Structure formats: structure tokens, C-alpha cells
Amino acid sequence: MRERDRDELWFHSKIKGALDRMEELHEPGVPPEWWFKALVEERRRLKRTLWRDLGLFWLASFAVLSVMFWLLNYDLPLFAVLQAAGLAGALWFVFRRFGKRVKRDWPNR
Amino acid sequence: MDNEDVRIARAVRGDADALAALLREHYPFVMNYLLKVTMNRPLAEDIAQETMIRAIESIAAFRRDSKFSTWLVAIASRLVIDAARRRKRERRWRQDEYAARSLRYETLQAQGEWPAAMDALGRLPPGVRMAILLKHYYGYGYDEIGAMMGIPAGTVKSRVHNGINELRKELGDDA
């Protein structure tokens, strides 16, 4: 008899019975049908939302980039003003967001 | 086509009711497998739920070249491997030990004994225990198990063989 078959026979005679008994003893509680339906519906809704948000993001990006490219070609001063405003807005946001956190942390130490 | 094939075809085409019914039907099988592999009921329940979620997300990719239950076991096996890595990193061995003890206690309460075979199986590393169970309890081939666990078939063979030898030693049956 091949070693592999011997292993299988040994497993069946020594281990399988104990596993079968464990399976009988610990019968899993199966959630009700509505739980599975709700889970399927919820995941599908999340997937739809994700695709919708991704689509909106791409549309918004396309619109912003189109306007910026148009300005770059036809109205360079306005393009520069918008770029500067964008940079100032980003810096303002970063300082407001992270600058405050450092300030808030000090009184606790 | 039998009833399950029809339901699988409907589920793959996007029928939510057919998919929910299929998952409910296979839930006990997945849960029983996970309980044997993890020997940890709360972890098995979490992974069973995660398996259902992954199955819902990727049902459209199910090619029907294997049984639906095999596909679910493959998803569950990958999740067990990921969870084992995560738990090792987070050093949650105390929780695992507690869960194993609780399973042992429940079994002792119900049948009055905890077989030495279960102790020996519980002491094997999860990857070895999984390979042995898939091969000798569920009867999958080495190639199938390799695909499920993301390792070469040769590695599965050696894990199964070494694991069985380890079990023999633990149970005092070296012959």
C-alpha cells in the first residue's frame, strides 16, 4: 500500500470520527433567510453607491480639467489667479486642519 | 440542469433571491469547515460572514468550473490564512487560546470527553491543519488545495505528509 493511502486510512481511523462528532455537537446556527437577502441587497447598494461616486468624481475631474486647459490656452492671467487661489486654499486648509491639532494637544501635557 | 445549477445560473446573472438562497444553503457547510480549521467559534463566525460578503461581491466572476461549495471553501480558506497572519502580527494568541478552551469546554459539557485527536489537531499550525482537513476530511486533490491556499501542490503534499506524521507522534502511534 502506498504511503499516501496509508496516511488516509490512518486519518480516517484516528481523527475523522472525532471531527464528525464535533460537527454533530457544534451545529452552526444558520441566520434566517431575510438576513441573507438583506446582506445581498446591502452589498449591492454599496457597490452601486461606490460606482456612482466614482462616476461623479471622474465627471467633476473632467469638468475642472477642461476649464483649466481652456483657461491656460485663452486666458492666462485668470488661469494664474485660479492656480494661486487654489494653492492659498490648500495651504489654508492644511494649517487650519493640522495647526489646530498641535495647539489643542498642548494644554493636555 | 439540477436545481442548484439553475439557482447558480440565476445568481450569476444577478438574481438576489437566488444568491441569498444559495448562500443560506451552503452556510452550515462553510461554518463547519471554519470551525474545524480555526477551532475558534467567534473567529469562525466572523470569517463565515466575511466569506458570504466576498461571495456576493464576486459572484459574477464565478465560472462554474468547480462546485459552488468548493468556491466558497476557497474564499474561506484565503480569509483564514489572512486572519492567521493578522492575528500573529497582533499577537492575539491569548484570545485564540481562550476560544479553543471554550470550544473544548462546550464539547466536554455535551459529550463528556474531548478526544486526544482534537488536541493534537489543534496544536498543528493553521496552514498544516487546513491542508490535512482539505485533503483527508473533504477529499480535495492536491492541485485544488494548492489553488485554494495559494501555494504549490508540492508544498501541500509535504504539509499533509509532515502534519500526519506529527499527529501520529502526538497520539503515540509512530508505526
PDB file of N, CA, C and O in Angstrom, chain A residues 3-4 6-12 14-41 43-44 47, chain B residues 14-17 19-20 23-24 27-28 31-32 35-36 41 49 52-53 56-57 103 106-107 110-111 115 117-118 121 132-133 136-137 142 161 164 167-168 171 173:
ATOM      1  N   GLU A   3       2.254   5.024   0.678  1.00  0.00           N
ATOM      2  CA  GLU A   3       2.296   5.770   1.946  1.00  0.00           C
ATOM      3  C   GLU A   3       1.110   6.737   2.075  1.00  0.00           C
ATOM      4  O   GLU A   3       0.532   6.896   3.137  1.00  0.00           O
ATOM      5  N   ARG A   4       0.751   7.346   0.915  1.00  0.00           N
ATOM      6  CA  ARG A   4      -0.326   8.328   0.938  1.00  0.00           C
ATOM      7  C   ARG A   4      -1.656   7.678   1.323  1.00  0.00           C
ATOM      8  O   ARG A   4      -2.454   8.230   2.062  1.00  0.00           O
ATOM      9  N   ARG A   6      -1.903   4.983   3.067  1.00  0.00           N
ATOM     10  CA  ARG A   6      -1.784   4.603   4.485  1.00  0.00           C
ATOM     11  C   ARG A   6      -2.140   5.790   5.375  1.00  0.00           C
ATOM     12  O   ARG A   6      -2.844   5.655   6.372  1.00  0.00           O
ATOM     13  N   ASP A   7      -1.627   6.989   4.984  1.00  0.00           N
ATOM     14  CA  ASP A   7      -1.938   8.215   5.744  1.00  0.00           C
ATOM     15  C   ASP A   7      -3.443   8.439   5.792  1.00  0.00           C
ATOM     16  O   ASP A   7      -4.005   8.793   6.822  1.00  0.00           O
ATOM     17  N   GLU A   8      -4.087   8.239   4.645  1.00  0.00           N
ATOM     18  CA  GLU A   8      -5.524   8.482   4.566  1.00  0.00           C
ATOM     19  C   GLU A   8      -6.287   7.508   5.471  1.00  0.00           C
ATOM     20  O   GLU A   8      -7.188   7.914   6.211  1.00  0.00           O
ATOM     21  N   LEU A   9      -5.907   6.243   5.407  1.00  0.00           N
ATOM     22  CA  LEU A   9      -6.564   5.237   6.260  1.00  0.00           C
ATOM     23  C   LEU A   9      -6.364   5.559   7.737  1.00  0.00           C
ATOM     24  O   LEU A   9      -7.294   5.465   8.534  1.00  0.00           O
ATOM     25  N   TRP A  10      -5.130   5.965   8.064  1.00  0.00           N
ATOM     26  CA  TRP A  10      -4.827   6.303   9.453  1.00  0.00           C
ATOM     27  C   TRP A  10      -5.691   7.480   9.909  1.00  0.00           C
ATOM     28  O   TRP A  10      -6.278   7.463  10.987  1.00  0.00           O
ATOM     29  N   PHE A  11      -5.787   8.511   9.043  1.00  0.00           N
ATOM     30  CA  PHE A  11      -6.584   9.690   9.371  1.00  0.00           C
ATOM     31  C   PHE A  11      -8.041   9.277   9.615  1.00  0.00           C
ATOM     32  O   PHE A  11      -8.668   9.709  10.572  1.00  0.00           O
ATOM     33  N   HIS A  12      -8.564   8.434   8.729  1.00  0.00           N
ATOM     34  CA  HIS A  12      -9.970   8.022   8.856  1.00  0.00           C
ATOM     35  C   HIS A  12     -10.213   7.215  10.125  1.00  0.00           C
ATOM     36  O   HIS A  12     -11.269   7.335  10.732  1.00  0.00           O
ATOM     37  N   LYS A  14      -8.323   7.357  12.996  1.00  0.00           N
ATOM     38  CA  LYS A  14      -7.976   8.022  14.266  1.00  0.00           C
ATOM     39  C   LYS A  14      -8.560   9.416  14.448  1.00  0.00           C
ATOM     40  O   LYS A  14      -8.742   9.868  15.564  1.00  0.00           O
ATOM     41  N   ILE A  15      -8.754  10.140  13.370  1.00  0.00           N
ATOM     42  CA  ILE A  15      -9.133  11.565  13.508  1.00  0.00           C
ATOM     43  C   ILE A  15     -10.561  11.837  13.032  1.00  0.00           C
ATOM     44  O   ILE A  15     -11.272  12.632  13.647  1.00  0.00           O
ATOM     45  N   LYS A  16     -10.963  11.226  11.927  1.00  0.00           N
ATOM     46  CA  LYS A  16     -12.229  11.606  11.292  1.00  0.00           C
ATOM     47  C   LYS A  16     -13.423  11.481  12.240  1.00  0.00           C
ATOM     48  O   LYS A  16     -14.299  12.348  12.264  1.00  0.00           O
ATOM     49  N   GLY A  17     -13.440  10.402  13.023  1.00  0.00           N
ATOM     50  CA  GLY A  17     -14.558  10.189  13.944  1.00  0.00           C
ATOM     51  C   GLY A  17     -14.715  11.348  14.914  1.00  0.00           C
ATOM     52  O   GLY A  17     -15.841  11.822  15.144  1.00  0.00           O
ATOM     53  N   ALA A  18     -13.580  11.818  15.447  1.00  0.00           N
ATOM     54  CA  ALA A  18     -13.622  12.927  16.410  1.00  0.00           C
ATOM     55  C   ALA A  18     -14.144  14.193  15.729  1.00  0.00           C
ATOM     56  O   ALA A  18     -14.928  14.951  16.322  1.00  0.00           O
ATOM     57  N   LEU A  19     -13.739  14.406  14.478  1.00  0.00           N
ATOM     58  CA  LEU A  19     -14.203  15.595  13.744  1.00  0.00           C
ATOM     59  C   LEU A  19     -15.701  15.491  13.440  1.00  0.00           C
ATOM     60  O   LEU A  19     -16.427  16.482  13.531  1.00  0.00           O
ATOM     61  N   ASP A  20     -16.151  14.282  13.083  1.00  0.00           N
ATOM     62  CA  ASP A  20     -17.583  14.087  12.819  1.00  0.00           C
ATOM     63  C   ASP A  20     -18.411  14.380  14.066  1.00  0.00           C
ATOM     64  O   ASP A  20     -19.450  15.034  13.991  1.00  0.00           O
ATOM     65  N   ARG A  21     -17.894  13.901  15.209  1.00  0.00           N
ATOM     66  CA  ARG A  21     -18.637  14.133  16.455  1.00  0.00           C
ATOM     67  C   ARG A  21     -18.694  15.621  16.778  1.00  0.00           C
ATOM     68  O   ARG A  21     -19.692  16.146  17.232  1.00  0.00           O
ATOM     69  N   MET A  22     -17.556  16.303  16.518  1.00  0.00           N
ATOM     70  CA  MET A  22     -17.511  17.744  16.785  1.00  0.00           C
ATOM     71  C   MET A  22     -18.543  18.466  15.903  1.00  0.00           C
ATOM     72  O   MET A  22     -19.241  19.369  16.346  1.00  0.00           O
ATOM     73  N   GLU A  23     -18.634  18.019  14.641  1.00  0.00           N
ATOM     74  CA  GLU A  23     -19.584  18.639  13.709  1.00  0.00           C
ATOM     75  C   GLU A  23     -21.027  18.435  14.192  1.00  0.00           C
ATOM     76  O   GLU A  23     -21.848  19.343  14.121  1.00  0.00           O
ATOM     77  N   GLU A  24     -21.295  17.233  14.711  1.00  0.00           N
ATOM     78  CA  GLU A  24     -22.648  16.953  15.214  1.00  0.00           C
ATOM     79  C   GLU A  24     -22.971  17.809  16.440  1.00  0.00           C
ATOM     80  O   GLU A  24     -24.066  18.328  16.574  1.00  0.00           O
ATOM     81  N   LEU A  25     -21.968  17.954  17.315  1.00  0.00           N
ATOM     82  CA  LEU A  25     -22.181  18.689  18.568  1.00  0.00           C
ATOM     83  C   LEU A  25     -22.326  20.188  18.360  1.00  0.00           C
ATOM     84  O   LEU A  25     -23.103  20.845  19.038  1.00  0.00           O
ATOM     85  N   HIS A  26     -21.525  20.723  17.453  1.00  0.00           N
ATOM     86  CA  HIS A  26     -21.498  22.186  17.279  1.00  0.00           C
ATOM     87  C   HIS A  26     -22.216  22.581  15.993  1.00  0.00           C
ATOM     88  O   HIS A  26     -21.638  23.213  15.124  1.00  0.00           O
ATOM     89  N   GLU A  27     -23.482  22.173  15.899  1.00  0.00           N
ATOM     90  CA  GLU A  27     -24.255  22.528  14.708  1.00  0.00           C
ATOM     91  C   GLU A  27     -24.350  24.043  14.604  1.00  0.00           C
ATOM     92  O   GLU A  27     -24.762  24.699  15.567  1.00  0.00           O
ATOM     93  N   PRO A  28     -23.949  24.620  13.475  1.00  0.00           N
ATOM     94  CA  PRO A  28     -23.956  26.086  13.401  1.00  0.00           C
ATOM     95  C   PRO A  28     -25.382  26.629  13.309  1.00  0.00           C
ATOM     96  O   PRO A  28     -26.234  26.028  12.663  1.00  0.00           O
ATOM     97  N   GLY A  29     -25.610  27.737  13.980  1.00  0.00           N
ATOM     98  CA  GLY A  29     -26.898  28.395  13.851  1.00  0.00           C
ATOM     99  C   GLY A  29     -26.925  29.118  12.510  1.00  0.00           C
ATOM    100  O   GLY A  29     -26.052  29.937  12.241  1.00  0.00           O
ATOM    101  N   VAL A  30     -27.894  28.773  11.679  1.00  0.00           N
ATOM    102  CA  VAL A  30     -27.967  29.425  10.361  1.00  0.00           C
ATOM    103  C   VAL A  30     -28.853  30.655  10.471  1.00  0.00           C
ATOM    104  O   VAL A  30     -29.991  30.554  10.937  1.00  0.00           O
ATOM    105  N   PRO A  31     -28.344  31.823  10.069  1.00  0.00           N
ATOM    106  CA  PRO A  31     -29.175  33.030  10.133  1.00  0.00           C
ATOM    107  C   PRO A  31     -30.427  32.875   9.260  1.00  0.00           C
ATOM    108  O   PRO A  31     -30.411  32.092   8.302  1.00  0.00           O
ATOM    109  N   PRO A  32     -31.506  33.614   9.592  1.00  0.00           N
ATOM    110  CA  PRO A  32     -32.744  33.477   8.804  1.00  0.00           C
ATOM    111  C   PRO A  32     -32.569  33.984   7.370  1.00  0.00           C
ATOM    112  O   PRO A  32     -31.619  34.709   7.067  1.00  0.00           O
ATOM    113  N   GLU A  33     -33.541  33.587   6.530  1.00  0.00           N
ATOM    114  CA  GLU A  33     -33.454  33.918   5.099  1.00  0.00           C
ATOM    115  C   GLU A  33     -33.364  35.431   4.866  1.00  0.00           C
ATOM    116  O   GLU A  33     -32.617  35.893   4.011  1.00  0.00           O
ATOM    117  N   TRP A  34     -34.143  36.193   5.685  1.00  0.00           N
ATOM    118  CA  TRP A  34     -34.146  37.649   5.475  1.00  0.00           C
ATOM    119  C   TRP A  34     -32.754  38.245   5.682  1.00  0.00           C
ATOM    120  O   TRP A  34     -32.385  39.232   5.063  1.00  0.00           O
ATOM    121  N   TRP A  35     -31.953  37.611   6.569  1.00  0.00           N
ATOM    122  CA  TRP A  35     -30.600  38.126   6.850  1.00  0.00           C
ATOM    123  C   TRP A  35     -29.729  38.033   5.585  1.00  0.00           C
ATOM    124  O   TRP A  35     -29.007  38.976   5.243  1.00  0.00           O
ATOM    125  N   PHE A  36     -29.842  36.888   4.891  1.00  0.00           N
ATOM    126  CA  PHE A  36     -29.050  36.718   3.664  1.00  0.00           C
ATOM    127  C   PHE A  36     -29.523  37.688   2.576  1.00  0.00           C
ATOM    128  O   PHE A  36     -28.717  38.295   1.876  1.00  0.00           O
ATOM    129  N   LYS A  37     -30.881  37.832   2.479  1.00  0.00           N
ATOM    130  CA  LYS A  37     -31.414  38.754   1.463  1.00  0.00           C
ATOM    131  C   LYS A  37     -30.952  40.186   1.751  1.00  0.00           C
ATOM    132  O   LYS A  37     -30.544  40.913   0.849  1.00  0.00           O
ATOM    133  N   ALA A  38     -31.026  40.563   3.043  1.00  0.00           N
ATOM    134  CA  ALA A  38     -30.616  41.924   3.431  1.00  0.00           C
ATOM    135  C   ALA A  38     -29.122  42.131   3.155  1.00  0.00           C
ATOM    136  O   ALA A  38     -28.709  43.194   2.681  1.00  0.00           O
ATOM    137  N   LEU A  39     -28.316  41.078   3.414  1.00  0.00           N
ATOM    138  CA  LEU A  39     -26.869  41.187   3.177  1.00  0.00           C
ATOM    139  C   LEU A  39     -26.586  41.392   1.680  1.00  0.00           C
ATOM    140  O   LEU A  39     -25.799  42.264   1.295  1.00  0.00           O
ATOM    141  N   VAL A  40     -27.267  40.599   0.845  1.00  0.00           N
ATOM    142  CA  VAL A  40     -27.073  40.722  -0.610  1.00  0.00           C
ATOM    143  C   VAL A  40     -27.479  42.119  -1.078  1.00  0.00           C
ATOM    144  O   VAL A  40     -26.739  42.795  -1.801  1.00  0.00           O
ATOM    145  N   GLU A  41     -28.674  42.575  -0.609  1.00  0.00           N
ATOM    146  CA  GLU A  41     -29.165  43.897  -1.021  1.00  0.00           C
ATOM    147  C   GLU A  41     -28.208  45.003  -0.572  1.00  0.00           C
ATOM    148  O   GLU A  41     -27.913  45.920  -1.332  1.00  0.00           O
ATOM    149  N   ARG A  43     -24.926  44.853   0.144  1.00  0.00           N
ATOM    150  CA  ARG A  43     -23.656  44.859  -0.600  1.00  0.00           C
ATOM    151  C   ARG A  43     -23.868  45.428  -1.996  1.00  0.00           C
ATOM    152  O   ARG A  43     -23.042  46.151  -2.531  1.00  0.00           O
ATOM    153  N   ARG A  44     -25.004  45.067  -2.625  1.00  0.00           N
ATOM    154  CA  ARG A  44     -25.286  45.586  -3.975  1.00  0.00           C
ATOM    155  C   ARG A  44     -25.499  47.097  -3.940  1.00  0.00           C
ATOM    156  O   ARG A  44     -25.067  47.804  -4.829  1.00  0.00           O
ATOM    157  N   LYS A  47     -22.188  48.748  -3.601  1.00  0.00           N
ATOM    158  CA  LYS A  47     -21.452  48.699  -4.869  1.00  0.00           C
ATOM    159  C   LYS A  47     -21.975  49.769  -5.842  1.00  0.00           C
ATOM    160  O   LYS A  47     -21.200  50.471  -6.490  1.00  0.00           O
TER     161      LYS A  47
ATOM    162  N   GLY B  14     -27.431  37.791 -11.593  1.00  0.00           N
ATOM    163  CA  GLY B  14     -27.791  38.958 -10.762  1.00  0.00           C
ATOM    164  C   GLY B  14     -29.065  38.811  -9.955  1.00  0.00           C
ATOM    165  O   GLY B  14     -29.546  39.794  -9.390  1.00  0.00           O
ATOM    166  N   ASP B  15     -29.626  37.592  -9.892  1.00  0.00           N
ATOM    167  CA  ASP B  15     -30.846  37.388  -9.109  1.00  0.00           C
ATOM    168  C   ASP B  15     -30.499  37.330  -7.616  1.00  0.00           C
ATOM    169  O   ASP B  15     -29.871  36.373  -7.143  1.00  0.00           O
ATOM    170  N   ALA B  16     -30.916  38.374  -6.887  1.00  0.00           N
ATOM    171  CA  ALA B  16     -30.548  38.488  -5.462  1.00  0.00           C
ATOM    172  C   ALA B  16     -31.165  37.378  -4.627  1.00  0.00           C
ATOM    173  O   ALA B  16     -30.517  36.831  -3.723  1.00  0.00           O
ATOM    174  N   ASP B  17     -32.420  36.997  -4.929  1.00  0.00           N
ATOM    175  CA  ASP B  17     -33.089  35.951  -4.137  1.00  0.00           C
ATOM    176  C   ASP B  17     -32.390  34.605  -4.315  1.00  0.00           C
ATOM    177  O   ASP B  17     -32.215  33.853  -3.353  1.00  0.00           O
ATOM    178  N   LEU B  19     -29.263  34.110  -5.101  1.00  0.00           N
ATOM    179  CA  LEU B  19     -27.959  34.162  -4.422  1.00  0.00           C
ATOM    180  C   LEU B  19     -28.130  34.009  -2.907  1.00  0.00           C
ATOM    181  O   LEU B  19     -27.397  33.245  -2.259  1.00  0.00           O
ATOM    182  N   ALA B  20     -29.130  34.701  -2.351  1.00  0.00           N
ATOM    183  CA  ALA B  20     -29.378  34.608  -0.904  1.00  0.00           C
ATOM    184  C   ALA B  20     -29.709  33.157  -0.522  1.00  0.00           C
ATOM    185  O   ALA B  20     -29.196  32.640   0.482  1.00  0.00           O
ATOM    186  N   LEU B  23     -26.517  30.987  -0.668  1.00  0.00           N
ATOM    187  CA  LEU B  23     -25.608  31.253   0.451  1.00  0.00           C
ATOM    188  C   LEU B  23     -26.149  30.638   1.735  1.00  0.00           C
ATOM    189  O   LEU B  23     -25.403  30.065   2.521  1.00  0.00           O
ATOM    190  N   ARG B  24     -27.465  30.739   1.917  1.00  0.00           N
ATOM    191  CA  ARG B  24     -28.069  30.180   3.135  1.00  0.00           C
ATOM    192  C   ARG B  24     -27.898  28.660   3.155  1.00  0.00           C
ATOM    193  O   ARG B  24     -27.585  28.072   4.187  1.00  0.00           O
ATOM    194  N   TYR B  27     -24.245  27.863   3.989  1.00  0.00           N
ATOM    195  CA  TYR B  27     -23.682  28.453   5.212  1.00  0.00           C
ATOM    196  C   TYR B  27     -23.233  27.398   6.232  1.00  0.00           C
ATOM    197  O   TYR B  27     -22.112  27.479   6.744  1.00  0.00           O
ATOM    198  N   PRO B  28     -24.081  26.364   6.540  1.00  0.00           N
ATOM    199  CA  PRO B  28     -23.632  25.372   7.537  1.00  0.00           C
ATOM    200  C   PRO B  28     -22.356  24.648   7.108  1.00  0.00           C
ATOM    201  O   PRO B  28     -21.483  24.392   7.946  1.00  0.00           O
ATOM    202  N   MET B  31     -19.485  27.021   7.661  1.00  0.00           N
ATOM    203  CA  MET B  31     -19.280  27.232   9.096  1.00  0.00           C
ATOM    204  C   MET B  31     -18.631  25.996   9.739  1.00  0.00           C
ATOM    205  O   MET B  31     -17.722  26.134  10.565  1.00  0.00           O
ATOM    206  N   ASN B  32     -19.079  24.801   9.349  1.00  0.00           N
ATOM    207  CA  ASN B  32     -18.481  23.576   9.887  1.00  0.00           C
ATOM    208  C   ASN B  32     -17.008  23.477   9.507  1.00  0.00           C
ATOM    209  O   ASN B  32     -16.167  23.090  10.322  1.00  0.00           O
ATOM    210  N   LEU B  35     -15.039  26.044  11.567  1.00  0.00           N
ATOM    211  CA  LEU B  35     -14.899  25.668  12.975  1.00  0.00           C
ATOM    212  C   LEU B  35     -13.779  24.630  13.135  1.00  0.00           C
ATOM    213  O   LEU B  35     -12.999  24.689  14.090  1.00  0.00           O
ATOM    214  N   LYS B  36     -13.696  23.710  12.173  1.00  0.00           N
ATOM    215  CA  LYS B  36     -12.643  22.684  12.254  1.00  0.00           C
ATOM    216  C   LYS B  36     -11.270  23.305  12.002  1.00  0.00           C
ATOM    217  O   LYS B  36     -10.287  22.935  12.633  1.00  0.00           O
ATOM    218  N   ARG B  41     -14.799  29.457  17.699  1.00  0.00           N
ATOM    219  CA  ARG B  41     -16.140  29.741  17.195  1.00  0.00           C
ATOM    220  C   ARG B  41     -16.355  31.205  16.789  1.00  0.00           C
ATOM    221  O   ARG B  41     -16.830  31.464  15.670  1.00  0.00           O
ATOM    222  N   GLN B  49     -19.129  35.029   7.867  1.00  0.00           N
ATOM    223  CA  GLN B  49     -19.857  36.214   7.387  1.00  0.00           C
ATOM    224  C   GLN B  49     -19.059  36.935   6.294  1.00  0.00           C
ATOM    225  O   GLN B  49     -19.616  37.337   5.264  1.00  0.00           O
ATOM    226  N   MET B  52     -19.378  35.153   3.047  1.00  0.00           N
ATOM    227  CA  MET B  52     -20.637  35.452   2.365  1.00  0.00           C
ATOM    228  C   MET B  52     -20.533  36.793   1.619  1.00  0.00           C
ATOM    229  O   MET B  52     -20.967  36.921   0.484  1.00  0.00           O
ATOM    230  N   ILE B  53     -19.911  37.771   2.286  1.00  0.00           N
ATOM    231  CA  ILE B  53     -19.780  39.102   1.667  1.00  0.00           C
ATOM    232  C   ILE B  53     -18.901  39.022   0.416  1.00  0.00           C
ATOM    233  O   ILE B  53     -19.247  39.544  -0.646  1.00  0.00           O
ATOM    234  N   ILE B  56     -20.773  37.442  -2.404  1.00  0.00           N
ATOM    235  CA  ILE B  56     -21.746  38.364  -3.025  1.00  0.00           C
ATOM    236  C   ILE B  56     -21.014  39.299  -3.993  1.00  0.00           C
ATOM    237  O   ILE B  56     -21.462  39.551  -5.102  1.00  0.00           O
ATOM    238  N   GLU B  57     -19.836  39.788  -3.538  1.00  0.00           N
ATOM    239  CA  GLU B  57     -19.100  40.765  -4.346  1.00  0.00           C
ATOM    240  C   GLU B  57     -18.534  40.145  -5.624  1.00  0.00           C
ATOM    241  O   GLU B  57     -18.353  40.834  -6.623  1.00  0.00           O
ATOM    242  N   LEU B 103     -14.255  26.072  23.332  1.00  0.00           N
ATOM    243  CA  LEU B 103     -14.796  25.017  22.464  1.00  0.00           C
ATOM    244  C   LEU B 103     -14.649  23.653  23.147  1.00  0.00           C
ATOM    245  O   LEU B 103     -15.546  22.821  23.116  1.00  0.00           O
ATOM    246  N   GLU B 106     -17.262  23.425  25.886  1.00  0.00           N
ATOM    247  CA  GLU B 106     -18.598  23.148  25.334  1.00  0.00           C
ATOM    248  C   GLU B 106     -18.725  21.676  24.942  1.00  0.00           C
ATOM    249  O   GLU B 106     -19.744  21.039  25.190  1.00  0.00           O
ATOM    250  N   THR B 107     -17.647  21.134  24.330  1.00  0.00           N
ATOM    251  CA  THR B 107     -17.669  19.738  23.893  1.00  0.00           C
ATOM    252  C   THR B 107     -17.721  18.808  25.101  1.00  0.00           C
ATOM    253  O   THR B 107     -18.479  17.833  25.110  1.00  0.00           O
ATOM    254  N   ALA B 110     -21.103  18.635  26.537  1.00  0.00           N
ATOM    255  CA  ALA B 110     -22.084  17.929  25.723  1.00  0.00           C
ATOM    256  C   ALA B 110     -21.830  16.427  25.645  1.00  0.00           C
ATOM    257  O   ALA B 110     -22.764  15.643  25.671  1.00  0.00           O
ATOM    258  N   GLN B 111     -20.577  16.030  25.498  1.00  0.00           N
ATOM    259  CA  GLN B 111     -20.344  14.597  25.307  1.00  0.00           C
ATOM    260  C   GLN B 111     -19.428  13.974  26.367  1.00  0.00           C
ATOM    261  O   GLN B 111     -19.144  12.784  26.294  1.00  0.00           O
ATOM    262  N   PRO B 115     -11.655  14.383  22.658  1.00  0.00           N
ATOM    263  CA  PRO B 115     -10.705  13.387  22.160  1.00  0.00           C
ATOM    264  C   PRO B 115      -9.282  13.934  22.025  1.00  0.00           C
ATOM    265  O   PRO B 115      -9.097  15.108  21.668  1.00  0.00           O
ATOM    266  N   ALA B 117      -7.323  13.291  19.805  1.00  0.00           N
ATOM    267  CA  ALA B 117      -7.108  13.621  18.391  1.00  0.00           C
ATOM    268  C   ALA B 117      -7.362  15.106  18.140  1.00  0.00           C
ATOM    269  O   ALA B 117      -6.658  15.753  17.356  1.00  0.00           O
ATOM    270  N   MET B 118      -8.369  15.665  18.832  1.00  0.00           N
ATOM    271  CA  MET B 118      -8.695  17.079  18.631  1.00  0.00           C
ATOM    272  C   MET B 118      -7.607  17.975  19.212  1.00  0.00           C
ATOM    273  O   MET B 118      -7.272  19.003  18.645  1.00  0.00           O
ATOM    274  N   LEU B 121      -4.717  17.826  16.793  1.00  0.00           N
ATOM    275  CA  LEU B 121      -5.047  18.609  15.593  1.00  0.00           C
ATOM    276  C   LEU B 121      -4.972  20.109  15.904  1.00  0.00           C
ATOM    277  O   LEU B 121      -4.474  20.896  15.097  1.00  0.00           O
ATOM    278  N   ILE B 132      -4.416  19.299   5.840  1.00  0.00           N
ATOM    279  CA  ILE B 132      -4.822  17.937   6.211  1.00  0.00           C
ATOM    280  C   ILE B 132      -6.343  17.779   6.110  1.00  0.00           C
ATOM    281  O   ILE B 132      -6.842  16.799   5.555  1.00  0.00           O
ATOM    282  N   LEU B 133      -7.065  18.760   6.635  1.00  0.00           N
ATOM    283  CA  LEU B 133      -8.532  18.671   6.596  1.00  0.00           C
ATOM    284  C   LEU B 133      -9.045  18.659   5.159  1.00  0.00           C
ATOM    285  O   LEU B 133      -9.908  17.864   4.806  1.00  0.00           O
ATOM    286  N   HIS B 136      -7.770  15.056   3.609  1.00  0.00           N
ATOM    287  CA  HIS B 136      -8.274  13.790   4.131  1.00  0.00           C
ATOM    288  C   HIS B 136      -9.707  13.834   4.657  1.00  0.00           C
ATOM    289  O   HIS B 136     -10.359  12.810   4.725  1.00  0.00           O
ATOM    290  N   TYR B 137     -10.189  15.011   5.057  1.00  0.00           N
ATOM    291  CA  TYR B 137     -11.574  15.062   5.546  1.00  0.00           C
ATOM    292  C   TYR B 137     -12.528  15.391   4.396  1.00  0.00           C
ATOM    293  O   TYR B 137     -13.562  14.782   4.246  1.00  0.00           O
ATOM    294  N   TYR B 142      -4.600  17.551  -4.400  1.00  0.00           N
ATOM    295  CA  TYR B 142      -3.504  18.455  -4.015  1.00  0.00           C
ATOM    296  C   TYR B 142      -3.512  19.747  -4.845  1.00  0.00           C
ATOM    297  O   TYR B 142      -3.244  20.832  -4.318  1.00  0.00           O
ATOM    298  N   HIS B 161       1.748  15.425   4.550  1.00  0.00           N
ATOM    299  CA  HIS B 161       2.534  14.275   4.996  1.00  0.00           C
ATOM    300  C   HIS B 161       3.206  14.553   6.353  1.00  0.00           C
ATOM    301  O   HIS B 161       3.094  13.746   7.286  1.00  0.00           O
ATOM    302  N   ILE B 164       0.591  14.740   9.160  1.00  0.00           N
ATOM    303  CA  ILE B 164       0.093  13.421   9.591  1.00  0.00           C
ATOM    304  C   ILE B 164       1.141  12.744  10.482  1.00  0.00           C
ATOM    305  O   ILE B 164       0.798  12.143  11.512  1.00  0.00           O
ATOM    306  N   LEU B 167       0.905  14.272  13.836  1.00  0.00           N
ATOM    307  CA  LEU B 167      -0.271  13.774  14.560  1.00  0.00           C
ATOM    308  C   LEU B 167      -0.017  12.373  15.107  1.00  0.00           C
ATOM    309  O   LEU B 167      -0.380  12.057  16.238  1.00  0.00           O
ATOM    310  N   ARG B 168       0.627  11.532  14.281  1.00  0.00           N
ATOM    311  CA  ARG B 168       0.935  10.157  14.719  1.00  0.00           C
ATOM    312  C   ARG B 168       1.809  10.186  15.972  1.00  0.00           C
ATOM    313  O   ARG B 168       1.561   9.448  16.917  1.00  0.00           O
ATOM    314  N   LEU B 171      -0.116  11.323  19.009  1.00  0.00           N
ATOM    315  CA  LEU B 171      -1.075  10.332  19.509  1.00  0.00           C
ATOM    316  C   LEU B 171      -0.394   9.016  19.871  1.00  0.00           C
ATOM    317  O   LEU B 171      -1.065   8.006  20.121  1.00  0.00           O
ATOM    318  N   ASP B 173       1.396   6.989  18.007  1.00  0.00           N
ATOM    319  CA  ASP B 173       1.141   5.946  17.016  1.00  0.00           C
ATOM    320  C   ASP B 173       2.173   6.088  15.900  1.00  0.00           C
ATOM    321  O   ASP B 173       1.839   6.431  14.766  1.00  0.00           O
TER     322      ASP B 173
END
